[in-house]
mmCIF file of C-alpha atoms in Angstrom:
data_model
loop_
_atom_site.group_PDB
_atom_site.id
_atom_site.type_symbol
_atom_site.label_atom_id
_atom_site.label_comp_id
_atom_site.label_asym_id
_atom_site.label_seq_id
_atom_site.Cartn_x
_atom_site.Cartn_y
_atom_site.Cartn_z
ATOM 1 C CA MET A 232 48.271 -39.432 -1.156
ATOM 2 C CA THR A 233 47.803 -35.769 0.291
ATOM 3 C CA THR A 234 44.611 -33.908 -0.545
ATOM 4 C CA THR A 235 43.983 -30.061 -1.235
ATOM 5 C CA PRO A 236 41.931 -27.856 0.575
ATOM 6 C CA VAL A 237 38.769 -27.700 -1.276
ATOM 7 C CA ARG A 238 37.669 -23.926 -0.689
ATOM 8 C CA GLN A 239 33.517 -24.168 0.536
ATOM 9 C CA ALA A 240 32.102 -21.895 -1.767
ATOM 10 C CA PRO A 241 30.255 -19.113 -0.355
ATOM 11 C CA SER A 242 26.688 -19.585 1.148
ATOM 12 C CA ILE A 243 23.901 -18.076 -1.285
ATOM 13 C CA MET A 244 21.951 -16.544 1.766
ATOM 14 C CA ALA A 245 25.507 -14.743 3.019
ATOM 15 C CA VAL A 246 25.464 -13.382 -0.165
ATOM 16 C CA ARG A 247 25.295 -9.285 0.108
ATOM 17 C CA ASP A 248 24.415 -6.531 -2.293
ATOM 18 C CA LEU A 249 26.198 -3.170 -1.904
ATOM 19 C CA GLY A 250 25.086 -1.569 -5.119
ATOM 20 C CA PRO A 251 22.594 0.833 -5.456
ATOM 21 C CA ALA A 252 18.888 0.770 -3.967
ATOM 22 C CA PRO A 253 16.981 0.592 -6.703
ATOM 23 C CA GLU A 254 14.243 0.270 -4.260
ATOM 24 C CA ARG A 255 14.501 3.545 -3.024
ATOM 25 C CA GLU A 256 14.417 5.422 -6.187
ATOM 26 C CA VAL A 257 11.039 3.612 -7.399
ATOM 27 C CA ALA A 258 9.810 4.185 -3.805
ATOM 28 C CA ARG A 259 10.745 8.205 -4.179
ATOM 29 C CA ASP A 260 8.642 8.196 -7.799
ATOM 30 C CA LEU A 261 5.878 6.233 -6.220
ATOM 31 C CA VAL A 262 5.394 9.054 -3.601
ATOM 32 C CA LYS A 263 5.716 11.739 -6.176
ATOM 33 C CA ARG A 264 3.196 10.795 -8.309
ATOM 34 C CA GLY A 265 1.312 10.007 -5.660
ATOM 35 C CA LEU A 266 1.931 13.752 -4.304
ATOM 36 C CA MET A 267 0.980 15.215 -7.937
ATOM 37 C CA VAL A 268 -2.427 13.384 -7.737
ATOM 38 C CA LEU A 269 -3.326 13.924 -3.959
ATOM 39 C CA PRO A 270 -4.934 17.273 -4.425
ATOM 40 C CA ILE A 271 -7.280 16.232 -6.878
ATOM 41 C CA ALA A 272 -7.994 13.406 -5.021
ATOM 42 C CA VAL A 273 -8.843 15.179 -1.830
ATOM 43 C CA ALA A 274 -10.901 17.757 -4.295
ATOM 44 C CA LEU A 275 -12.793 14.510 -5.472
ATOM 45 C CA ALA A 276 -13.541 13.071 -1.935
ATOM 46 C CA ALA A 277 -14.129 16.545 -0.706
ATOM 47 C CA LEU A 278 -17.031 16.721 -3.068
ATOM 48 C CA SER A 279 -18.687 13.584 -2.780
ATOM 49 C CA TRP A 280 -18.335 13.166 1.330
ATOM 50 C CA GLY A 281 -17.809 16.778 2.546
ATOM 51 C CA GLY A 282 -14.591 17.677 4.345
ATOM 52 C CA ALA A 283 -14.750 14.059 6.395
ATOM 53 C CA GLY A 284 -14.382 12.563 3.267
ATOM 54 C CA ALA A 285 -10.814 14.355 2.152
ATOM 55 C CA ALA A 286 -9.718 13.974 5.066
ATOM 56 C CA SER A 287 -10.012 10.296 4.999
ATOM 57 C CA VAL A 288 -8.367 10.023 1.089
ATOM 58 C CA ALA A 289 -5.254 11.919 2.468
ATOM 59 C CA PHE A 290 -5.092 9.806 5.150
ATOM 60 C CA ALA A 291 -5.234 6.423 2.962
ATOM 61 C CA ALA A 292 -3.089 8.231 0.688
ATOM 62 C CA GLY A 293 -0.700 8.897 3.579
ATOM 63 C CA LEU A 294 -0.191 5.205 4.165
ATOM 64 C CA VAL A 295 0.170 4.078 1.025
ATOM 65 C CA LEU A 296 3.212 6.082 0.636
ATOM 66 C CA ALA A 297 4.533 5.614 3.901
ATOM 67 C CA ASN A 298 4.178 1.871 3.393
ATOM 68 C CA PHE A 299 5.829 2.002 -0.291
ATOM 69 C CA LEU A 300 9.051 4.076 1.690
ATOM 70 C CA LEU A 301 9.083 1.621 4.879
ATOM 71 C CA ALA A 302 8.975 -1.382 2.581
ATOM 72 C CA ALA A 303 11.611 0.120 0.068
ATOM 73 C CA ALA A 304 14.262 1.129 3.639
ATOM 74 C CA LEU A 305 13.690 -2.071 4.841
ATOM 75 C CA LEU A 306 14.587 -4.214 1.646
ATOM 76 C CA SER A 307 17.512 -1.471 0.703
ATOM 77 C CA TRP A 308 18.870 -2.301 4.328
ATOM 78 C CA ALA A 309 18.428 -5.605 4.474
ATOM 79 C CA ALA A 310 19.821 -6.289 0.941
ATOM 80 C CA ARG A 311 23.079 -4.670 2.685
ATOM 81 C CA ILE A 312 23.192 -7.406 5.559
ATOM 82 C CA SER A 313 22.664 -10.587 3.224
ATOM 83 C CA LEU A 314 19.925 -12.034 0.928
ATOM 84 C CA GLY A 315 19.065 -14.530 3.806
ATOM 85 C CA MET A 316 18.573 -11.080 5.500
ATOM 86 C CA LEU A 317 16.230 -9.942 2.388
ATOM 87 C CA MET A 318 14.603 -12.458 2.634
ATOM 88 C CA GLY A 319 13.891 -12.673 6.544
ATOM 89 C CA VAL A 320 12.992 -8.930 6.038
ATOM 90 C CA SER A 321 10.598 -8.968 2.775
ATOM 91 C CA LEU A 322 8.341 -11.779 4.993
ATOM 92 C CA PHE A 323 8.661 -10.452 8.140
ATOM 93 C CA GLY A 324 8.144 -7.166 6.464
ATOM 94 C CA PHE A 325 5.287 -7.551 4.401
ATOM 95 C CA VAL A 326 3.344 -8.982 8.044
ATOM 96 C CA LEU A 327 5.046 -5.913 9.815
ATOM 97 C CA ARG A 328 3.016 -3.631 7.403
ATOM 98 C CA LEU A 329 0.051 -4.807 7.158
ATOM 99 C CA ALA A 330 -0.324 -5.046 11.052
ATOM 100 C CA LEU A 331 1.127 -1.161 10.839
ATOM 101 C CA ILE A 332 -1.895 -0.598 8.082
ATOM 102 C CA ALA A 333 -4.724 -2.487 9.611
ATOM 103 C CA GLY A 334 -3.455 -0.796 12.955
ATOM 104 C CA ALA A 335 -3.510 2.601 11.741
ATOM 105 C CA VAL A 336 -7.012 2.287 10.189
ATOM 106 C CA LEU A 337 -8.378 0.422 12.923
ATOM 107 C CA LEU A 338 -7.470 3.113 15.647
ATOM 108 C CA VAL A 339 -8.675 6.030 13.923
ATOM 109 C CA LYS A 340 -12.104 4.652 12.204
ATOM 110 C CA ASP A 341 -14.360 5.977 14.836
ATOM 111 C CA GLN A 342 -13.241 9.197 14.494
ATOM 112 C CA PRO A 343 -15.986 12.019 13.590
ATOM 113 C CA TRP A 344 -13.692 12.415 10.268
ATOM 114 C CA VAL A 345 -13.254 9.567 9.229
ATOM 115 C CA GLU A 346 -15.337 7.997 6.348
ATOM 116 C CA PRO A 347 -15.029 4.449 5.640
ATOM 117 C CA VAL A 348 -15.932 3.947 2.035
ATOM 118 C CA PRO A 349 -13.425 6.729 0.799
ATOM 119 C CA LEU A 350 -10.394 5.324 3.173
ATOM 120 C CA GLY A 351 -11.108 1.952 2.361
ATOM 121 C CA VAL A 352 -11.163 2.724 -1.963
ATOM 122 C CA THR A 353 -8.460 5.203 -1.688
ATOM 123 C CA LEU A 354 -6.514 2.464 0.371
ATOM 124 C CA VAL A 355 -7.138 -0.105 -2.645
ATOM 125 C CA VAL A 356 -6.662 2.607 -5.313
ATOM 126 C CA ALA A 357 -4.217 4.758 -4.528
ATOM 127 C CA HIS A 358 -2.023 1.374 -3.437
ATOM 128 C CA LEU A 359 -2.724 -0.153 -7.495
ATOM 129 C CA GLY A 360 -2.934 2.729 -9.418
ATOM 130 C CA LEU A 361 0.729 4.419 -8.531
ATOM 131 C CA LEU A 362 1.680 0.675 -9.163
ATOM 132 C CA PHE A 363 0.939 0.316 -12.381
ATOM 133 C CA TRP A 364 1.966 4.366 -13.508
ATOM 134 C CA GLU A 365 4.937 3.061 -12.616
ATOM 135 C CA THR A 366 5.614 -0.676 -13.414
ATOM 136 C CA LYS A 367 5.186 2.049 -17.098
ATOM 137 C CA PHE A 368 8.260 3.628 -16.594
ATOM 138 C CA VAL A 369 10.333 0.546 -15.345
ATOM 139 C CA SER A 370 9.397 -1.898 -17.608
ATOM 140 C CA ALA A 371 9.952 0.679 -19.994
ATOM 141 C CA SER A 372 13.262 1.523 -19.040
ATOM 142 C CA LEU A 373 14.474 -2.059 -18.117
ATOM 143 C CA ALA A 374 13.350 -3.114 -21.754
ATOM 144 C CA PHE A 375 15.372 -0.070 -23.493
ATOM 145 C CA PRO A 376 18.155 0.820 -20.497
ATOM 146 C CA GLY A 377 18.682 3.623 -22.832
ATOM 147 C CA LEU A 378 16.074 5.154 -23.593
ATOM 148 C CA LYS A 379 14.511 6.208 -19.951
ATOM 149 C CA PRO A 380 11.244 8.335 -20.092
ATOM 150 C CA SER A 381 12.642 12.303 -19.677
ATOM 151 C CA ALA A 382 11.311 14.334 -17.013
ATOM 152 C CA GLU A 383 8.403 15.717 -19.562
ATOM 153 C CA GLU A 384 7.050 12.446 -20.877
ATOM 154 C CA ARG A 385 6.991 11.797 -17.202
ATOM 155 C CA MET B 690 -21.751 -25.126 12.949
ATOM 156 C CA LEU B 691 -18.510 -22.898 14.361
ATOM 157 C CA LEU B 692 -19.319 -20.117 11.631
ATOM 158 C CA ALA B 693 -22.700 -20.153 12.170
ATOM 159 C CA GLU B 694 -21.635 -18.926 16.185
ATOM 160 C CA LEU B 695 -19.306 -16.219 14.114
ATOM 161 C CA SER B 696 -20.436 -12.429 14.092
ATOM 162 C CA ASN B 697 -20.396 -10.749 10.788
ATOM 163 C CA LYS B 698 -16.892 -9.051 12.209
ATOM 164 C CA GLY B 699 -15.678 -12.873 13.069
ATOM 165 C CA VAL B 700 -16.259 -14.311 9.205
ATOM 166 C CA ALA B 701 -14.657 -10.335 8.256
ATOM 167 C CA ALA B 702 -11.509 -11.095 10.395
ATOM 168 C CA LEU B 703 -11.515 -14.634 9.071
ATOM 169 C CA THR B 704 -11.865 -13.276 5.767
ATOM 170 C CA TYR B 705 -8.940 -11.342 6.191
ATOM 171 C CA GLY B 706 -6.762 -13.413 7.732
ATOM 172 C CA LEU B 707 -7.272 -16.232 4.448
ATOM 173 C CA ALA B 708 -7.124 -12.879 2.608
ATOM 174 C CA ALA B 709 -3.498 -13.096 3.776
ATOM 175 C CA ILE B 710 -2.309 -15.944 3.291
ATOM 176 C CA GLY B 711 -2.300 -15.957 -0.516
ATOM 177 C CA PRO B 712 -0.403 -13.139 -0.577
ATOM 178 C CA GLY B 713 2.250 -14.109 2.547
ATOM 179 C CA VAL B 714 3.140 -18.062 0.179
ATOM 180 C CA GLY B 715 3.602 -15.429 -2.963
ATOM 181 C CA ILE B 716 5.734 -13.237 -1.632
ATOM 182 C CA GLY B 717 8.047 -16.550 -0.457
ATOM 183 C CA TYR B 718 8.002 -17.499 -3.852
ATOM 184 C CA LEU B 719 8.730 -14.181 -5.853
ATOM 185 C CA VAL B 720 11.670 -14.043 -2.913
ATOM 186 C CA GLY B 721 12.954 -16.821 -3.203
ATOM 187 C CA GLN B 722 13.607 -16.338 -6.718
ATOM 188 C CA ALA B 723 14.655 -13.363 -6.883
ATOM 189 C CA VAL B 724 17.228 -13.985 -4.142
ATOM 190 C CA GLN B 725 18.328 -17.285 -6.797
ATOM 191 C CA ALA B 726 18.352 -14.412 -9.405
ATOM 192 C CA MET B 727 20.707 -12.388 -7.533
ATOM 193 C CA ALA B 728 23.167 -14.976 -6.818
ATOM 194 C CA ARG B 729 23.467 -16.674 -9.712
ATOM 195 C CA GLN B 730 23.692 -13.364 -11.906
ATOM 196 C CA PRO B 731 25.247 -10.510 -9.208
ATOM 197 C CA GLU B 732 25.465 -8.211 -12.246
ATOM 198 C CA SER B 733 21.904 -8.019 -12.536
ATOM 199 C CA ALA B 734 20.863 -7.280 -9.159
ATOM 200 C CA GLY B 735 19.690 -4.631 -10.037
ATOM 201 C CA MET B 736 17.297 -5.338 -12.087
ATOM 202 C CA VAL B 737 15.825 -7.943 -10.129
ATOM 203 C CA ARG B 738 15.466 -5.676 -7.150
ATOM 204 C CA THR B 739 13.235 -3.094 -9.122
ATOM 205 C CA THR B 740 10.891 -5.941 -10.381
ATOM 206 C CA MET B 741 11.269 -7.727 -7.189
ATOM 207 C CA PHE B 742 10.108 -4.634 -4.984
ATOM 208 C CA LEU B 743 7.360 -4.091 -7.580
ATOM 209 C CA GLY B 744 6.438 -7.409 -7.542
ATOM 210 C CA ILE B 745 6.108 -7.801 -3.366
ATOM 211 C CA ALA B 746 3.895 -4.460 -3.851
ATOM 212 C CA PHE B 747 1.656 -5.830 -6.681
ATOM 213 C CA VAL B 748 1.618 -8.778 -4.663
ATOM 214 C CA GLU B 749 0.598 -6.651 -1.429
ATOM 215 C CA ALA B 750 -1.973 -5.317 -2.899
ATOM 216 C CA LEU B 751 -4.289 -8.571 -2.444
ATOM 217 C CA ALA B 752 -3.862 -8.848 1.390
ATOM 218 C CA LEU B 753 -4.631 -4.257 1.332
ATOM 219 C CA ILE B 754 -7.521 -5.596 -0.347
ATOM 220 C CA GLY B 755 -8.736 -8.385 2.365
ATOM 221 C CA PHE B 756 -8.196 -6.236 5.185
ATOM 222 C CA VAL B 757 -10.246 -3.210 3.082
ATOM 223 C CA VAL B 758 -13.195 -5.977 2.979
ATOM 224 C CA PHE B 759 -12.412 -6.181 6.217
ATOM 225 C CA PHE B 760 -12.755 -3.219 7.423
ATOM 226 C CA LEU B 761 -16.101 -2.407 5.024
ATOM 227 C CA ALA B 762 -17.812 -5.267 6.188
ATOM 228 C CA GLY B 763 -16.881 -4.402 9.873
ATOM 229 C CA ASN B 764 -18.564 -1.520 9.590
#
């Protein structure tokens, strides 16, 4: 009796995704919206905490936007290699980005131009606010792909 | 006893460490499920990756809140 060789299916982890990178698009949108709101946030901080508050808000917003861009770049890079790599980069990228944010904040915390409260509040509020803003448009376009919000509606 | 010997900064740092565990577990689970979904239905990979990216960012906000509490409490 002869046995026919069985072709083994490739492991899930070895599969790669060579399609377009939606993370980059989402991150670009987030940065665009962040830059739109940033002058208002900086002006409000300047009114409440003076120049140090404004600088702290700008610094924190820059960190949040850079974090989004770095996350998107890492994920889209990893997805082109393999899904296993995507998993690894997601987890280690999380640790790496947290460490970078912590390092950047701890590095400047004793500088005279830093106000801790606006810096901390901006880190959380900018991150969550931008995400909620973006989610609104992403969920709309996922539910009704033909009805993407136009540029004016954004 | 050990906790009583820690300074305010030490407790804040410990809290930050604890606050980072939950998001780590969350991201691991989230990405695992997303990878499975992409492997099963490669045609929906774009949609899965978009929601995965947003999910990761939302989960990461928890760790950021932990860090901000550590930073503000340590000051």
